[in-house]
Each structure stands twice: as C-alpha cells, then as structure tokens.
mmCIF file of C-alpha atoms and ligand atoms in Angstrom:
data_model
loop_
_atom_site.group_PDB
_atom_site.id
_atom_site.type_symbol
_atom_site.label_atom_id
_atom_site.label_comp_id
_atom_site.label_asym_id
_atom_site.label_seq_id
_atom_site.Cartn_x
_atom_site.Cartn_y
_atom_site.Cartn_z
ATOM 1 C CA MET A 107 0.000 0.000 0.000
ATOM 2 C CA LEU A 108 2.756 2.456 1.020
ATOM 3 C CA SER A 109 4.684 1.607 -2.164
ATOM 4 C CA GLN A 110 2.062 3.494 -4.226
ATOM 5 C CA LEU A 111 2.682 6.720 -2.336
ATOM 6 C CA PRO A 112 5.383 9.223 -3.336
ATOM 7 C CA THR A 113 8.799 8.529 -1.790
ATOM 8 C CA PHE A 114 10.798 11.076 0.174
ATOM 9 C CA THR A 115 14.519 11.386 -0.440
ATOM 10 C CA ASP A 116 15.784 13.640 2.377
ATOM 11 C CA PRO A 117 19.267 12.171 3.093
ATOM 12 C CA ASN A 118 18.741 12.622 6.837
ATOM 13 C CA ILE A 119 16.010 9.943 6.814
ATOM 14 C CA LEU A 120 17.961 6.945 8.171
ATOM 15 C CA VAL A 121 14.929 4.647 8.477
ATOM 16 C CA GLY A 122 11.772 5.487 6.525
ATOM 17 C CA THR A 123 9.167 3.643 4.510
ATOM 18 C CA LYS A 124 11.610 1.567 2.378
ATOM 19 C CA THR A 125 11.659 -1.167 5.012
ATOM 20 C CA ALA A 126 8.860 -2.328 7.309
ATOM 21 C CA ASP A 127 10.606 -1.100 10.454
ATOM 22 C CA ASP A 128 9.086 -0.200 13.803
ATOM 23 C CA ALA A 129 9.763 3.535 13.810
ATOM 24 C CA ALA A 130 11.173 6.312 11.644
ATOM 25 C CA VAL A 131 14.706 7.576 12.333
ATOM 26 C CA TYR A 132 15.857 11.061 11.307
ATOM 27 C CA GLN A 133 19.451 12.215 11.732
ATOM 28 C CA LEU A 134 19.870 15.698 13.259
ATOM 29 C CA THR A 135 23.644 15.859 13.799
ATOM 30 C CA GLU A 136 26.666 13.530 13.523
ATOM 31 C CA GLU A 137 25.869 12.264 17.010
ATOM 32 C CA LEU A 138 22.108 12.509 17.294
ATOM 33 C CA ALA A 139 19.037 11.095 15.563
ATOM 34 C CA ILE A 140 15.395 11.284 16.569
ATOM 35 C CA VAL A 141 13.180 8.198 16.487
ATOM 36 C CA GLN A 142 9.428 8.639 16.124
ATOM 37 C CA THR A 143 6.493 6.264 16.108
ATOM 38 C CA VAL A 144 2.722 6.306 16.549
ATOM 39 C CA ASP A 145 0.544 3.442 17.676
ATOM 40 C CA TYR A 146 -2.992 3.241 19.100
ATOM 41 C CA ILE A 147 -5.264 0.340 19.986
ATOM 42 C CA THR A 148 -8.809 -0.518 21.004
ATOM 43 C CA PRO A 149 -9.303 -1.766 24.609
ATOM 44 C CA VAL A 150 -7.887 -5.260 25.277
ATOM 45 C CA VAL A 151 -9.085 -5.665 28.885
ATOM 46 C CA ASP A 152 -11.991 -4.238 30.943
ATOM 47 C CA ASP A 153 -9.964 -2.187 33.439
ATOM 48 C CA PRO A 154 -9.451 1.299 31.921
ATOM 49 C CA TYR A 155 -6.266 2.060 33.898
ATOM 50 C CA ALA A 156 -4.714 -1.227 32.705
ATOM 51 C CA CYS A 157 -5.831 -0.452 29.130
ATOM 52 C CA GLY A 158 -3.980 2.854 29.250
ATOM 53 C CA ALA A 159 -0.833 1.225 30.607
ATOM 54 C CA VAL A 160 -0.959 -1.548 27.960
ATOM 55 C CA ALA A 161 -1.414 0.984 25.142
ATOM 56 C CA ALA A 162 1.500 3.076 26.405
ATOM 57 C CA ALA A 163 3.852 0.093 26.833
ATOM 58 C CA ASN A 164 2.849 -0.987 23.300
ATOM 59 C CA SER A 165 3.593 2.465 21.840
ATOM 60 C CA LEU A 166 6.922 2.836 23.680
ATOM 61 C CA SER A 167 8.002 -0.598 22.470
ATOM 62 C CA ASP A 168 8.668 0.561 18.887
ATOM 63 C CA VAL A 169 11.248 3.044 20.218
ATOM 64 C CA TYR A 170 12.970 0.337 22.295
ATOM 65 C CA ALA A 171 12.999 -2.007 19.265
ATOM 66 C CA MET A 172 15.164 0.550 17.418
ATOM 67 C CA GLY A 173 17.732 0.635 20.237
ATOM 68 C CA ALA A 174 16.556 4.132 21.205
ATOM 69 C CA ARG A 175 15.498 5.853 24.436
ATOM 70 C CA PRO A 176 12.064 7.555 24.654
ATOM 71 C CA ILE A 177 12.063 11.219 25.757
ATOM 72 C CA PHE A 178 8.478 12.456 25.332
ATOM 73 C CA ALA A 179 5.058 11.390 24.046
ATOM 74 C CA LEU A 180 1.702 12.787 22.907
ATOM 75 C CA ASN A 181 -1.647 11.118 23.595
ATOM 76 C CA VAL A 182 -3.873 10.013 20.696
ATOM 77 C CA VAL A 183 -7.428 9.485 21.974
ATOM 78 C CA GLY A 184 -10.799 8.438 20.569
ATOM 79 C CA PHE A 185 -13.603 8.469 23.172
ATOM 80 C CA PRO A 186 -17.434 8.298 23.056
ATOM 81 C CA ALA A 187 -18.129 11.501 25.005
ATOM 82 C CA GLY A 188 -21.545 11.373 26.649
ATOM 83 C CA LYS A 189 -21.800 7.562 26.330
ATOM 84 C CA LEU A 190 -19.051 6.565 28.785
ATOM 85 C CA PRO A 191 -18.326 8.436 32.033
ATOM 86 C CA LEU A 192 -15.377 10.809 31.821
ATOM 87 C CA ARG A 193 -13.677 9.015 34.740
ATOM 88 C CA VAL A 194 -13.065 6.092 32.346
ATOM 89 C CA LEU A 195 -11.055 8.397 30.087
ATOM 90 C CA THR A 196 -9.218 9.830 33.100
ATOM 91 C CA ALA A 197 -8.229 6.304 34.198
ATOM 92 C CA ILE A 198 -7.010 5.388 30.682
ATOM 93 C CA LEU A 199 -4.864 8.543 30.498
ATOM 94 C CA GLN A 200 -3.553 7.993 34.052
ATOM 95 C CA GLY A 201 -2.483 4.435 33.144
ATOM 96 C CA GLY A 202 -0.696 5.764 30.060
ATOM 97 C CA ALA A 203 0.971 8.640 31.904
ATOM 98 C CA ASP A 204 2.238 6.399 34.716
ATOM 99 C CA LYS A 205 3.748 3.992 32.173
ATOM 100 C CA VAL A 206 5.458 6.810 30.255
ATOM 101 C CA ARG A 207 6.855 8.121 33.552
ATOM 102 C CA GLU A 208 8.165 4.626 34.359
ATOM 103 C CA ALA A 209 9.947 4.758 30.994
ATOM 104 C CA GLY A 210 11.676 7.976 32.088
ATOM 105 C CA ALA A 211 9.793 10.090 29.534
ATOM 106 C CA SER A 212 7.016 12.729 29.729
ATOM 107 C CA VAL A 213 3.542 13.122 28.216
ATOM 108 C CA VAL A 214 3.487 16.669 26.852
ATOM 109 C CA GLY A 215 0.127 16.935 25.084
ATOM 110 C CA GLY A 216 -2.069 15.135 22.617
ATOM 111 C CA HIS A 217 -5.291 15.167 20.648
ATOM 112 C CA SER A 218 -8.715 13.583 21.153
ATOM 113 C CA ILE A 219 -11.778 13.079 18.963
ATOM 114 C CA ASP A 220 -15.321 11.888 19.643
ATOM 115 C CA ASP A 221 -15.372 8.238 18.565
ATOM 116 C CA PRO A 222 -18.052 5.545 19.122
ATOM 117 C CA GLU A 223 -15.301 3.027 20.031
ATOM 118 C CA PRO A 224 -12.611 4.053 22.541
ATOM 119 C CA LYS A 225 -9.062 4.119 21.169
ATOM 120 C CA TYR A 226 -5.827 5.105 22.861
ATOM 121 C CA GLY A 227 -2.145 5.243 22.079
ATOM 122 C CA LEU A 228 0.778 7.598 21.825
ATOM 123 C CA VAL A 229 3.131 9.309 19.448
ATOM 124 C CA VAL A 230 6.525 8.609 21.022
ATOM 125 C CA THR A 231 9.732 10.475 20.291
ATOM 126 C CA GLY A 232 13.111 9.042 21.243
ATOM 127 C CA LEU A 233 16.814 9.614 20.765
ATOM 128 C CA VAL A 234 19.561 7.365 19.424
ATOM 129 C CA HIS A 235 23.113 7.727 18.148
ATOM 130 C CA PRO A 236 22.885 7.523 14.322
ATOM 131 C CA GLN A 237 25.461 4.703 14.232
ATOM 132 C CA LYS A 238 23.666 2.693 16.924
ATOM 133 C CA VAL A 239 20.229 2.377 15.321
ATOM 134 C CA VAL A 240 18.998 -1.233 15.411
ATOM 135 C CA THR A 241 16.764 -1.960 12.411
ATOM 136 C CA ASN A 242 14.788 -5.061 11.491
ATOM 137 C CA ALA A 243 16.632 -5.294 8.148
ATOM 138 C CA ALA A 244 20.198 -6.343 9.062
ATOM 139 C CA ALA A 245 19.911 -9.928 10.352
ATOM 140 C CA GLN A 246 22.858 -12.106 9.248
ATOM 141 C CA VAL A 247 23.026 -15.786 8.335
ATOM 142 C CA GLY A 248 24.023 -17.727 11.474
ATOM 143 C CA ASP A 249 22.444 -15.280 13.951
ATOM 144 C CA ASP A 250 20.504 -16.751 16.838
ATOM 145 C CA LEU A 251 16.917 -15.523 17.325
ATOM 146 C CA VAL A 252 16.001 -14.562 20.887
ATOM 147 C CA LEU A 253 12.508 -13.680 22.195
ATOM 148 C CA THR A 254 11.912 -11.689 25.420
ATOM 149 C CA LYS A 255 8.192 -12.244 26.217
ATOM 150 C CA PRO A 256 5.877 -15.264 25.932
ATOM 151 C CA LEU A 257 3.289 -15.496 23.113
ATOM 152 C CA GLY A 258 -0.470 -16.033 23.381
ATOM 153 C CA LEU A 259 -1.719 -12.529 24.252
ATOM 154 C CA GLY A 260 -4.126 -12.241 21.301
ATOM 155 C CA ILE A 261 -5.755 -15.586 22.044
ATOM 156 C CA ILE A 262 -6.000 -14.741 25.758
ATOM 157 C CA THR A 263 -7.493 -11.251 25.236
ATOM 158 C CA THR A 264 -10.059 -12.836 22.904
ATOM 159 C CA GLY A 265 -10.759 -15.340 25.709
ATOM 160 C CA ILE A 266 -11.170 -12.411 28.125
ATOM 161 C CA LYS A 267 -13.712 -10.730 25.819
ATOM 162 C CA GLY A 268 -15.623 -14.037 25.592
ATOM 163 C CA GLU A 269 -15.412 -14.463 29.394
ATOM 164 C CA GLN A 270 -13.418 -17.678 28.953
ATOM 165 C CA ALA A 271 -10.209 -16.642 30.744
ATOM 166 C CA SER A 272 -9.591 -17.157 34.481
ATOM 167 C CA PRO A 273 -8.909 -14.095 36.688
ATOM 168 C CA LYS A 274 -5.351 -15.397 37.193
ATOM 169 C CA THR A 275 -4.813 -15.524 33.438
ATOM 170 C CA ILE A 276 -6.201 -11.994 33.002
ATOM 171 C CA ASP A 277 -3.755 -10.717 35.664
ATOM 172 C CA GLU A 278 -0.883 -12.540 34.019
ATOM 173 C CA ALA A 279 -1.724 -11.205 30.536
ATOM 174 C CA VAL A 280 -2.009 -7.635 31.887
ATOM 175 C CA HIS A 281 1.356 -8.065 33.615
ATOM 176 C CA VAL A 282 2.978 -9.231 30.367
ATOM 177 C CA MET A 283 1.394 -6.462 28.271
ATOM 178 C CA THR A 284 2.264 -3.667 30.723
ATOM 179 C CA THR A 285 5.886 -4.767 31.095
ATOM 180 C CA LEU A 286 8.153 -2.323 29.268
ATOM 181 C CA ASN A 287 10.739 -3.614 26.805
ATOM 182 C CA ASN A 288 13.258 -1.137 28.274
ATOM 183 C CA THR A 289 15.467 -3.628 30.131
ATOM 184 C CA ALA A 290 15.438 -6.019 27.154
ATOM 185 C CA ALA A 291 16.557 -3.122 24.953
ATOM 186 C CA ASP A 292 19.317 -2.188 27.434
ATOM 187 C CA ALA A 293 20.645 -5.765 27.314
ATOM 188 C CA MET A 294 20.525 -5.803 23.517
ATOM 189 C CA ILE A 295 22.365 -2.455 23.269
ATOM 190 C CA GLU A 296 25.019 -3.570 25.755
ATOM 191 C CA VAL A 297 25.723 -6.851 23.938
ATOM 192 C CA GLY A 298 25.446 -5.466 20.375
ATOM 193 C CA VAL A 299 23.030 -7.215 17.987
ATOM 194 C CA ASN A 300 22.320 -7.252 14.252
ATOM 195 C CA ALA A 301 18.542 -6.729 14.106
ATOM 196 C CA CYS A 302 15.452 -6.324 16.256
ATOM 197 C CA THR A 303 11.708 -5.873 16.018
ATOM 198 C CA ASP A 304 8.976 -6.006 18.606
ATOM 199 C CA VAL A 305 6.285 -8.666 18.258
ATOM 200 C CA THR A 306 2.859 -7.064 17.886
ATOM 201 C CA GLY A 307 -0.105 -7.314 15.488
ATOM 202 C CA PHE A 308 1.475 -9.523 12.807
ATOM 203 C CA GLY A 309 2.473 -12.153 15.362
ATOM 204 C CA LEU A 310 5.891 -13.763 15.845
ATOM 205 C CA LEU A 311 6.098 -15.160 12.321
ATOM 206 C CA GLY A 312 4.686 -12.041 10.641
ATOM 207 C CA HIS A 313 7.286 -9.802 12.284
ATOM 208 C CA LEU A 314 9.997 -12.401 11.668
ATOM 209 C CA HIS A 315 8.991 -12.388 8.004
ATOM 210 C CA GLU A 316 9.446 -8.596 7.900
ATOM 211 C CA MET A 317 12.917 -9.149 9.350
ATOM 212 C CA THR A 318 13.930 -11.959 6.974
ATOM 213 C CA SER A 319 12.610 -10.279 3.828
ATOM 214 C CA GLY A 320 14.147 -6.933 4.839
ATOM 215 C CA SER A 321 17.475 -8.626 5.546
ATOM 216 C CA GLY A 322 17.509 -10.998 2.536
ATOM 217 C CA VAL A 323 17.762 -14.101 4.725
ATOM 218 C CA GLY A 324 15.652 -17.074 5.842
ATOM 219 C CA ALA A 325 14.919 -18.420 9.330
ATOM 220 C CA ARG A 326 14.273 -21.634 11.221
ATOM 221 C CA ILE A 327 12.107 -21.622 14.382
ATOM 222 C CA SER A 328 11.605 -24.460 16.854
ATOM 223 C CA LEU A 329 8.076 -24.354 18.302
ATOM 224 C CA SER A 330 9.090 -26.212 21.493
ATOM 225 C CA ALA A 331 11.663 -23.489 22.248
ATOM 226 C CA VAL A 332 9.116 -20.664 21.972
ATOM 227 C CA PRO A 333 7.766 -19.399 25.323
ATOM 228 C CA VAL A 334 3.937 -19.456 25.365
ATOM 229 C CA LEU A 335 1.477 -18.490 28.133
ATOM 230 C CA PRO A 336 -0.013 -21.893 29.136
ATOM 231 C CA GLU A 337 -3.670 -20.804 29.002
ATOM 232 C CA ALA A 338 -3.221 -19.700 25.384
ATOM 233 C CA TRP A 339 -2.817 -23.380 24.508
ATOM 234 C CA THR A 340 -5.942 -24.297 26.516
ATOM 235 C CA LEU A 341 -8.015 -21.559 24.857
ATOM 236 C CA VAL A 342 -6.820 -22.145 21.277
ATOM 237 C CA LYS A 343 -7.609 -25.858 21.670
ATOM 238 C CA LYS A 344 -11.191 -24.762 22.501
ATOM 239 C CA GLY A 345 -11.276 -22.848 19.209
ATOM 240 C CA ILE A 346 -10.757 -19.392 20.729
ATOM 241 C CA CYS A 347 -8.662 -17.305 18.362
ATOM 242 C CA PRO A 348 -8.802 -13.692 17.124
ATOM 243 C CA GLY A 349 -9.579 -12.985 13.459
ATOM 244 C CA GLY A 350 -6.290 -11.091 13.150
ATOM 245 C CA THR A 351 -4.328 -14.211 14.098
ATOM 246 C CA LYS A 352 -6.055 -16.272 11.385
ATOM 247 C CA ARG A 353 -5.429 -13.487 8.843
ATOM 248 C CA ASN A 354 -1.749 -13.417 9.854
ATOM 249 C CA ARG A 355 -1.481 -17.122 9.069
ATOM 250 C CA GLU A 356 -3.224 -16.660 5.699
ATOM 251 C CA ALA A 357 -0.901 -13.750 4.828
ATOM 252 C CA LEU A 358 2.104 -16.044 5.438
ATOM 253 C CA ALA A 359 0.820 -18.845 3.205
ATOM 254 C CA GLY A 360 3.659 -19.920 0.903
ATOM 255 C CA LYS A 361 6.215 -18.131 3.094
ATOM 256 C CA VAL A 362 6.298 -20.627 5.979
ATOM 257 C CA THR A 363 7.182 -24.326 5.726
ATOM 258 C CA TRP A 364 5.464 -26.194 8.584
ATOM 259 C CA ALA A 365 6.921 -29.510 9.723
ATOM 260 C CA PRO A 366 4.123 -32.142 9.670
ATOM 261 C CA GLU A 367 4.202 -32.346 13.503
ATOM 262 C CA ILE A 368 3.103 -28.706 13.880
ATOM 263 C CA THR A 369 -0.619 -28.766 14.685
ATOM 264 C CA ASP A 370 -3.208 -26.211 13.644
ATOM 265 C CA GLU A 371 -3.078 -24.791 17.201
ATOM 266 C CA GLY A 372 0.714 -24.540 17.079
ATOM 267 C CA GLN A 373 0.511 -22.606 13.810
ATOM 268 C CA LEU A 374 -2.040 -20.203 15.314
ATOM 269 C CA ILE A 375 0.130 -19.603 18.421
ATOM 270 C CA LEU A 376 3.119 -18.664 16.245
ATOM 271 C CA CYS A 377 0.919 -16.289 14.177
ATOM 272 C CA ASP A 378 -1.004 -14.929 17.185
ATOM 273 C CA ALA A 379 -1.493 -11.147 17.009
ATOM 274 C CA GLN A 380 0.194 -9.705 20.111
ATOM 275 C CA THR A 381 -0.418 -6.438 21.910
ATOM 276 C CA SER A 382 2.745 -5.113 23.570
ATOM 277 C CA GLY A 383 4.725 -8.301 22.889
ATOM 278 C CA GLY A 384 8.433 -8.781 23.467
ATOM 279 C CA LEU A 385 11.508 -8.047 21.392
ATOM 280 C CA LEU A 386 12.621 -10.508 18.714
ATOM 281 C CA ILE A 387 16.392 -10.089 18.425
ATOM 282 C CA ALA A 388 18.858 -11.449 15.838
ATOM 283 C CA VAL A 389 22.190 -11.736 17.654
ATOM 284 C CA PRO A 390 25.509 -13.076 16.315
ATOM 285 C CA LYS A 391 25.838 -16.664 17.606
ATOM 286 C CA PRO A 392 29.047 -15.996 19.616
ATOM 287 C CA LYS A 393 27.173 -13.308 21.595
ATOM 288 C CA SER A 394 23.865 -15.096 22.166
ATOM 289 C CA ALA A 395 24.811 -16.726 25.496
ATOM 290 C CA LYS A 396 25.856 -13.307 26.810
ATOM 291 C CA LEU A 397 22.588 -11.738 25.607
ATOM 292 C CA ILE A 398 20.512 -14.429 27.319
ATOM 293 C CA GLU A 399 22.552 -14.034 30.516
ATOM 294 C CA ARG A 400 21.965 -10.244 30.473
ATOM 295 C CA LEU A 401 18.224 -10.691 29.799
ATOM 296 C CA GLN A 402 17.956 -13.171 32.682
ATOM 297 C CA ALA A 403 19.833 -10.796 34.980
ATOM 298 C CA ALA A 404 17.360 -8.048 33.977
ATOM 299 C CA LYS A 405 14.473 -10.476 34.748
ATOM 300 C CA THR A 406 12.796 -10.085 31.354
ATOM 301 C CA LEU A 407 9.652 -12.228 31.118
ATOM 302 C CA ALA A 408 11.399 -14.615 28.720
ATOM 303 C CA ALA A 409 14.958 -15.000 27.450
ATOM 304 C CA ALA A 410 14.568 -17.806 24.951
ATOM 305 C CA ARG A 411 16.697 -18.819 22.005
ATOM 306 C CA ILE A 412 13.915 -19.850 19.621
ATOM 307 C CA GLY A 413 15.742 -20.417 16.337
ATOM 308 C CA GLU A 414 18.282 -19.038 13.926
ATOM 309 C CA ILE A 415 18.785 -17.068 10.741
ATOM 310 C CA VAL A 416 19.640 -19.221 7.719
ATOM 311 C CA ALA A 417 20.510 -18.506 4.092
ATOM 312 C CA ASP A 418 17.682 -16.992 2.064
ATOM 313 C CA THR A 419 15.269 -19.616 0.859
ATOM 314 C CA GLY A 420 12.337 -17.187 0.795
ATOM 315 C CA GLN A 421 10.950 -19.323 3.627
ATOM 316 C CA ILE A 422 10.599 -19.520 7.365
ATOM 317 C CA GLU A 423 10.925 -23.150 8.418
ATOM 318 C CA VAL A 424 9.057 -24.237 11.569
ATOM 319 C CA ILE A 425 10.211 -27.451 13.235
ATOM 320 C CA PRO A 426 8.903 -29.117 16.432
HETATM 321 CO CO1 CO B 601 6.773 -2.638 16.188
HETATM 322 CO CO1 CO B 602 3.841 -0.519 16.427
HETATM 323 CO CO1 CO B 603 13.394 -1.667 14.293
#
C-alpha cells in the first residue's frame, strides 16, 4: 500500500518507509538522531487504567525495538463523550501517563476526537546515536533468534472478551502487556546485535517475516523453544482465536514451511497477534549466550533462544 505513495529522499532519513521497520529515524547531527512512532489500539481488557498502561507500553516498544530511548510522548485518543463516564477516560490517560513516567519520559500533550469506540495510544519520540540504530533489516546468516516475552496474548485477550479466561490468566496477561521492553533493549544495546523488532499485530512469524525479507535471509524456528502463556494453549484448543491471528497465518501462506508435527493450534500460536509483545532479536551466535545471561539478569519475562537465521530460501521453516 505504502509503495504506491510518493517517496521522500531527504538524506537525513535513516529509516523510513523503504523497510517495514518499527519507527522512523531522522538524523539531526553527527551524534544525534530522533526516532518517532505512533501506535494506538482498542481496549484489550476491561480495566481502563490497565488499558492505558498496555497501550503506552505498546507504543513505547517501537522506540525500544530501534535501540533508542524515549524522551516524550503525545496522547492520541478516541472516546465516546456522553456515552461513557469521563472518569473512564481519566483512568485510561492515568495508566498511560504512569507507564510513560516509568519509561523515564514525559507526556506533553495530545489530541482527542469523539469516537463511538474508545481508542488510545501515543506518538513517542526518542533519541539514538545515528550509528547505533537497530533496524529489522540487518539480520545475518548464522544469527541466533532470541525472544523476550511469551506469546499467546491475542488468544488470551479474545478469551477475556468471551469471558473464557480465568482471573489469574487476566492478571498474568495484563502483567505481560504492561511490562516495558526497556530492560530487554538495554541488554541488547550492551551486547550489540544485528537486528530487532517487537512482536505485535502480525504475530511472531509475521514480524519475523518482515525481518527476513528486509534482511535478505531465511529463518528456522523451533516451536518447542518458543515461550507461550499456558492458558493460550488451553483456549486455542477450545477454538478461541482472534480474526487477526487467522489473517496473519493466511498472509504467510507460501512463506512458511510447517513440519508435519506442527498442529493447527501450534501454527495459530506462532501467528497470534500480540499487543505489547516482546523483542525478537537477531544476535551473532558468539554473543547469544551473553545476551541471554543479560536478559535473565534483567528479569525479562522470557529470554529464549527460539531459532536461527539461515541462508535466504524465501521461507521460514518451523520445526517441532
Ligand atoms: Co513494532
Ligand atoms: Co507498532
Ligand atoms: Co526496528
């Protein structure tokens, strides 16, 4: 879709629309570039404060995925004024503001419109050294792939909407979605990696496909190595699955080779549309043990080596 729009050729654009990266990067000086991204979502859980925190963690994540540090943010709000009490909006914005503060950044304004369905997210601006930008388009053959949060959030939030998820599972999913990717990004910057993306709406394999096609490589993933929230398996086996997850799998048809042992449910888990998922990092193999050690020391929710980058076959191979 974007390919039909006019292209911009300002030489200071370090990361723009040529690749499917998480955020735009614009060089200001030899030593400084700004990173900017916008993201907004519809509510994923009932609690408005938690919704705000999830949306903010999700928006901040695209800055962390570029190896950058967020400095300030603007709210983007759609709200059905007159249909929902204003205290709901206040709680959403409070959840977002507290999360941005936790990230060491500030909310400095925003814009709202009357909208029948509530929506919330942020424009986030960050800073990075121009030579230290981490894109999703520089993975190298032989890199290990490391994931920093468990999968299953799309299936679980669909279960929550259908009142099929236990209170414990709801708490766990909110905890995962409101956890910032800041410490994972710190570990990745310290160790030095080749590529990174966060795992959100296109699911693990959709975002991995953006990375492999952008980098001109292939990948192999082992399902048993991928961290998954246990109740996501229970729910998907009952047939609970968001439409977006099924569309992700369809969009990858012909691009993924599934080993015969991978069940329908396993395929859906790997394509599950995440909100505020973890970082997917391509790290040179000699550094991957150090990265995992640093992630574990930072207590990230997962620190799993889930596969590797292989020579370009135009395919992602999924093995048990
Ligand atoms: Co992203
Ligand atoms: Co995003
Ligand atoms: Co990126």
